[in-house]
mmCIF file of C-alpha atoms in Angstrom:
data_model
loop_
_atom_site.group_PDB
_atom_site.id
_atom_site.type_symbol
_atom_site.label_atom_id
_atom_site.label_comp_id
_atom_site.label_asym_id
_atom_site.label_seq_id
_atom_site.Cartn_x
_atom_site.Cartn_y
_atom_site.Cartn_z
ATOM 1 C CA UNK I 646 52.051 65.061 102.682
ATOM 2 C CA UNK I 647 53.200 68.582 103.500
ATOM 3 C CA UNK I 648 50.734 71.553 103.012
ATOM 4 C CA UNK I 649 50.864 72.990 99.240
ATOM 5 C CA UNK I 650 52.308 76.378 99.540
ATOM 6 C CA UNK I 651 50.889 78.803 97.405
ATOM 7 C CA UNK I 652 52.613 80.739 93.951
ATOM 8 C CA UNK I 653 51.879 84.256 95.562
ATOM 9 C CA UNK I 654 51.219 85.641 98.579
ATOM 10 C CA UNK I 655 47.839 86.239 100.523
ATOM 11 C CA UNK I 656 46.543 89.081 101.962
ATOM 12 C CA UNK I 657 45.851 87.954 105.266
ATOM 13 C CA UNK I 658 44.844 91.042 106.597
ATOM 14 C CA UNK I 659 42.549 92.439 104.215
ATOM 15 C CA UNK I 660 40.888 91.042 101.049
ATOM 16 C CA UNK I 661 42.810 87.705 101.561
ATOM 17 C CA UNK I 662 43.551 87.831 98.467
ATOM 18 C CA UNK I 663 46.742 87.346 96.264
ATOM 19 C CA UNK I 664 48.739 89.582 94.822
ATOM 20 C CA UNK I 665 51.852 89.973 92.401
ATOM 21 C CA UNK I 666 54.321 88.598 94.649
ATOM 22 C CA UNK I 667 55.883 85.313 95.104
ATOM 23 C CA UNK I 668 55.767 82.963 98.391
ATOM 24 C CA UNK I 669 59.546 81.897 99.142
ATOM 25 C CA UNK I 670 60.211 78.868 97.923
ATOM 26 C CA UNK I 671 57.981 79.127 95.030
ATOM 27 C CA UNK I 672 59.838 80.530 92.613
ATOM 28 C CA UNK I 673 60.751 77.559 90.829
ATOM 29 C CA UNK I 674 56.985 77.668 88.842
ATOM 30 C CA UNK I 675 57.926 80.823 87.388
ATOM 31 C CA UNK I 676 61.567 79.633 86.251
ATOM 32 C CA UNK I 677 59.304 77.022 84.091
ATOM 33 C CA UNK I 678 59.983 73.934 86.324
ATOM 34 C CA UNK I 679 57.178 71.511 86.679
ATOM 35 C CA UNK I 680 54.272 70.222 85.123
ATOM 36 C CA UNK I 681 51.367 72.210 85.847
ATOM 37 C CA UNK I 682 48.160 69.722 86.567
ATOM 38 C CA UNK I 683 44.185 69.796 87.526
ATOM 39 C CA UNK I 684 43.388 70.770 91.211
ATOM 40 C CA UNK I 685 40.352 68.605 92.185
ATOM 41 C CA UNK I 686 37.387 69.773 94.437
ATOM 42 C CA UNK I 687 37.010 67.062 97.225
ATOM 43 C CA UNK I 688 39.004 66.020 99.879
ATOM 44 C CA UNK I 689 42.541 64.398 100.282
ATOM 45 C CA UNK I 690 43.574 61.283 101.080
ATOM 46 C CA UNK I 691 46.256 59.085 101.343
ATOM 47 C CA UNK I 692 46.829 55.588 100.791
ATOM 48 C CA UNK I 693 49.475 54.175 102.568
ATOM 49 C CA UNK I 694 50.571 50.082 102.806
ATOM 50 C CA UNK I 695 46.273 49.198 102.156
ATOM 51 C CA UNK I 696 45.783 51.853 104.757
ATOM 52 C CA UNK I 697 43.268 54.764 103.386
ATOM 53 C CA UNK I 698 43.617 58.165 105.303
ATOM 54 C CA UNK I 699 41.655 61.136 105.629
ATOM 55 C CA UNK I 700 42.732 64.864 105.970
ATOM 56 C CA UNK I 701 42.146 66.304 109.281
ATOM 57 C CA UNK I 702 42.678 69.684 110.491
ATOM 58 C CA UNK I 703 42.524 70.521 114.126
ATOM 59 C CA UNK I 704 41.677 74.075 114.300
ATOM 60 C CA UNK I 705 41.536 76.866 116.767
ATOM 61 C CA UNK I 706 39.682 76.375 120.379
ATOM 62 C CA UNK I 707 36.365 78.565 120.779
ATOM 63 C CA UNK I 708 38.339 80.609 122.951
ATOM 64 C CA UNK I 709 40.684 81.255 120.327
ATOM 65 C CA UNK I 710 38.099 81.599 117.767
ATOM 66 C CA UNK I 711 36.816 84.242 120.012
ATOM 67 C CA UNK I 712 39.634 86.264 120.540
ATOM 68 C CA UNK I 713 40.291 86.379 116.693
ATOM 69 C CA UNK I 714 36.542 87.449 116.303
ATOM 70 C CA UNK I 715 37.858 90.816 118.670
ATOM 71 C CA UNK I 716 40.598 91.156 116.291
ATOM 72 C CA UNK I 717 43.368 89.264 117.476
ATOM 73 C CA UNK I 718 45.674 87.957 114.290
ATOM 74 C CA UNK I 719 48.487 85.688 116.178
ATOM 75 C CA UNK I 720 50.563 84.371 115.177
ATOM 76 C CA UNK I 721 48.950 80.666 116.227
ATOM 77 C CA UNK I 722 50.338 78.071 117.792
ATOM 78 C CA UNK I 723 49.270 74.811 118.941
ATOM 79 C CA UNK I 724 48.540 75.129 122.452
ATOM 80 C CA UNK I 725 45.474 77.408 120.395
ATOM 81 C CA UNK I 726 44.014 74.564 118.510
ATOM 82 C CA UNK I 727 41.524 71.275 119.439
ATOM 83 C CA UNK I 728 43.607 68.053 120.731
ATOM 84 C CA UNK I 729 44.145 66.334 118.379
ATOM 85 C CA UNK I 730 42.163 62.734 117.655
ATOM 86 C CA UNK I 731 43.624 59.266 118.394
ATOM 87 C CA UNK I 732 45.480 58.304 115.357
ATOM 88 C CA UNK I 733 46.421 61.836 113.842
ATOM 89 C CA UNK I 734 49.549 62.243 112.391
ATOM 90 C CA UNK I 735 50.502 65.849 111.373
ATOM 91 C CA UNK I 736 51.556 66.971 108.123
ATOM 92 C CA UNK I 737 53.633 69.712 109.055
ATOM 93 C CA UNK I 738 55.665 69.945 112.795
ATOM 94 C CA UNK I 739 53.739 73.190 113.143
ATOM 95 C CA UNK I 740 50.719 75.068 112.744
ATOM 96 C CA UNK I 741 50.071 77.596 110.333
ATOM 97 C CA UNK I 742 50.662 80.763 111.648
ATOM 98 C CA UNK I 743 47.899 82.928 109.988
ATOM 99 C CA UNK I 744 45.332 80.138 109.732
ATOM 100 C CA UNK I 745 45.609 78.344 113.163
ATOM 101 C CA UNK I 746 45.351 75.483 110.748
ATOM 102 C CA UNK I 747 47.305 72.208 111.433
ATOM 103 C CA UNK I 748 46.969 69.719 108.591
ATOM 104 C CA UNK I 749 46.961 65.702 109.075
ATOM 105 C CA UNK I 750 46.068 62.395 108.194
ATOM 106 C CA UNK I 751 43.721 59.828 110.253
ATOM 107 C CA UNK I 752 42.992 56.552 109.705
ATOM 108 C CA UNK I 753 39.293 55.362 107.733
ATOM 109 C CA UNK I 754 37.805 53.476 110.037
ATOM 110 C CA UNK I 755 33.848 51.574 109.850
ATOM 111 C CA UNK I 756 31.900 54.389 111.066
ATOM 112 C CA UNK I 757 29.432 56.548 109.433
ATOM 113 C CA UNK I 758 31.222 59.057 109.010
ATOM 114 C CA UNK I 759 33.859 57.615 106.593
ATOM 115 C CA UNK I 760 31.291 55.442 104.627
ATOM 116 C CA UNK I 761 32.201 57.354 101.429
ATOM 117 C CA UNK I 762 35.552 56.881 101.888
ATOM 118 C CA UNK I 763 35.139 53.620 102.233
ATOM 119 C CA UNK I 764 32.657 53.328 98.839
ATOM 120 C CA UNK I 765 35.500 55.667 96.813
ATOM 121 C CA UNK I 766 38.089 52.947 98.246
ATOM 122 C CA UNK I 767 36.129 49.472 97.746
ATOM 123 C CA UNK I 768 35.982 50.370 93.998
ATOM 124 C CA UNK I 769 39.488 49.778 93.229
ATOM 125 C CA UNK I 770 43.361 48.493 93.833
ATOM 126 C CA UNK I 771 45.286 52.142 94.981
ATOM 127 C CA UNK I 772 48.975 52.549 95.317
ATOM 128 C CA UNK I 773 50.699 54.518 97.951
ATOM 129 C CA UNK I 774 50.279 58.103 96.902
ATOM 130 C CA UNK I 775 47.426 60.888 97.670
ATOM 131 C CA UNK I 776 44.411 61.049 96.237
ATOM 132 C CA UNK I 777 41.557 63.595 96.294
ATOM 133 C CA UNK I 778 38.213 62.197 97.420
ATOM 134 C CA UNK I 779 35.372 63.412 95.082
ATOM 135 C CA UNK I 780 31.637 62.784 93.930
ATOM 136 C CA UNK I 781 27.696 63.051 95.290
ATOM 137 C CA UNK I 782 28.341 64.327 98.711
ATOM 138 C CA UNK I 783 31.356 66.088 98.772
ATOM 139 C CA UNK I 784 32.271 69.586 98.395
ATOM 140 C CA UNK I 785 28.672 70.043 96.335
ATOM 141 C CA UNK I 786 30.034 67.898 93.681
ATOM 142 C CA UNK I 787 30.887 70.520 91.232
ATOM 143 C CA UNK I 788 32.370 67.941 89.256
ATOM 144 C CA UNK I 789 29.250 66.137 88.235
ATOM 145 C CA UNK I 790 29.795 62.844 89.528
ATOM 146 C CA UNK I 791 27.161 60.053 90.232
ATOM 147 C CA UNK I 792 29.553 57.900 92.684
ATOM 148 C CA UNK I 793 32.072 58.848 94.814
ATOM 149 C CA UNK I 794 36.002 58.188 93.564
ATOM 150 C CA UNK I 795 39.369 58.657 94.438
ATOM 151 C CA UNK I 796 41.703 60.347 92.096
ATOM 152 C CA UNK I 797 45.346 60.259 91.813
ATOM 153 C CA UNK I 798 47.325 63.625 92.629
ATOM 154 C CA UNK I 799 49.102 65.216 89.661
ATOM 155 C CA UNK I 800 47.527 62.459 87.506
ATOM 156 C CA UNK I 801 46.213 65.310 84.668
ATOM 157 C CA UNK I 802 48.229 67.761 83.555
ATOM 158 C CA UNK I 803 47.900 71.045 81.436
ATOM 159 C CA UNK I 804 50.104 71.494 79.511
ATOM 160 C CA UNK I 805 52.006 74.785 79.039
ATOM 161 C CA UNK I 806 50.515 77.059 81.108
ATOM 162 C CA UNK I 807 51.229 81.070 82.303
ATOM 163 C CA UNK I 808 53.431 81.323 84.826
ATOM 164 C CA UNK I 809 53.119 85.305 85.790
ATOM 165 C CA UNK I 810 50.246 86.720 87.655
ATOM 166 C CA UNK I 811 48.363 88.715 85.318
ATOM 167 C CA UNK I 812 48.441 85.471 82.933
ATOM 168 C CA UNK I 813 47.582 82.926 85.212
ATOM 169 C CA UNK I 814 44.614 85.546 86.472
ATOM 170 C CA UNK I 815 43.527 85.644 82.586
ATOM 171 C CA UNK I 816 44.386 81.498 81.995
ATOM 172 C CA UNK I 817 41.974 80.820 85.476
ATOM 173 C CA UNK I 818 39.210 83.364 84.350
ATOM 174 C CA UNK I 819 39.088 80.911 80.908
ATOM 175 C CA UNK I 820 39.345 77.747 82.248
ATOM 176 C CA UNK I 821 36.859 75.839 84.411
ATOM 177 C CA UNK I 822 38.966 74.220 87.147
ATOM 178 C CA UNK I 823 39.001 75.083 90.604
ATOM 179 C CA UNK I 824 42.742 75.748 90.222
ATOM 180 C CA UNK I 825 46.820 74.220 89.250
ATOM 181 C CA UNK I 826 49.478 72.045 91.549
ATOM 182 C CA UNK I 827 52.429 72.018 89.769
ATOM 183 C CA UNK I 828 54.372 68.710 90.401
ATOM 184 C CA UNK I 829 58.391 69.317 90.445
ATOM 185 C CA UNK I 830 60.264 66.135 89.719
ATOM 186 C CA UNK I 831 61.669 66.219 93.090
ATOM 187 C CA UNK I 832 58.426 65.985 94.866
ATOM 188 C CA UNK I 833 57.950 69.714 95.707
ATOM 189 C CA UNK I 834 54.631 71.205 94.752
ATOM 190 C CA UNK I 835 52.907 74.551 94.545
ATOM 191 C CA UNK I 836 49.022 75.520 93.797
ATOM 192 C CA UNK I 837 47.112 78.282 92.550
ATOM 193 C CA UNK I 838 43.171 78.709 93.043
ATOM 194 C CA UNK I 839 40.710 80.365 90.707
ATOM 195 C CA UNK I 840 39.433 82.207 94.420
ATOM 196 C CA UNK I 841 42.867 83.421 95.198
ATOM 197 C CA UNK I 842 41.971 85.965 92.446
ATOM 198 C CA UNK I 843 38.556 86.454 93.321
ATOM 199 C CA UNK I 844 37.112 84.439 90.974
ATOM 200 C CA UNK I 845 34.168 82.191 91.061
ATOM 201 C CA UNK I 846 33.970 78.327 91.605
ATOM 202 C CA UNK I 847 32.508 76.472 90.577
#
């Protein structure tokens, strides 16, 4: 699974937050293509042939970290970043050039540290798809739950939603969800957070 892209662009430099312009390649959300659905809080996942995955980001080195501390901005690249663990498999064939972010997938395996992965898988029969892992211990459970779960990508929708920025802005500020993905029927998607704007969550 590629990185969501975002509806409008960040500013990286200051407030790092959006503003009224669109990220290339986005612009199909505000022609009215796609169904716009719940963003979960948790973490993704994918389920591929029985096999669960987690998401994995290798991230800059401390001496990278370092330099961008003194004001360096990039552009990143991965000779920056950790090596990457046994098993990863990137999502994209490069890092993010702003973020020093580079998105993957490893394999669940036995120990600790993926035993609520394993609990959200061991409760049910998943297809291939991604999921978002969710409940008790992850991401401060702002959604309430007493056991952890794995929930389906694009699997509740909206609606009819806004699709300009001062409406979306308005729609977020109403609605308590951490943000949108709209899901185009070719597979493409594009999100929107309630903190792009600023606002609170959750």
């Amino acid at each position: 699974m590629k990185k969501t892209p975002s509806l409008f662009k960040r500013d990286y430099e200051g407030t790092r937050l959006v503003h009224d312009e669109v990220v290339e390649g986005s612009e199909w959300v505000l022609a009215g293509e796609g169904a716009a659905t719940v963003k979960y809080d948790g973490t993704s996942c994918k389920v591929e042939n029985g096999q669960l995955y987690k998401r994995y980001d290798r991230k800059l080195t401390k001496a990278a970290s370092r330099r961008r501390r003194r004001g360096e901005k990039g552009p990143w690249s991965a000779s920056d970043l950790k090596p990457a663990p046994e098993g990863w498999e990137p999502c994209e064939p490069e890092p993010n050039v702003h973020t020093g972010h580079w998105p993957g997938w490893l394999p669940v395996t036995d120990g600790p540290e993926d035993q609520w992965h394993r609990e959200a898988f061991e409760r049910g029969d998943f297809e291939n798809g991604t999921y978002e892992l969710v409940g008790p211990a992850i991401q401060g459970n702002p959604h309430g739950l007493e056991e952890h779960q794995l929930w389906k990508h694009g699997a509740e929708t909206f609606g009819e939603v806004p699709r300009d920025f001062e409406g979306l802005r308005q729609w977020l500020s109403e609605h308590h969800v951490e943000g949108i993905v709209w899901h185009h029927p070719d597979g493409r998607k594009v999100k929107l957070k309630r903190k792009d704007f600023g606002l609170t969550w959750p």
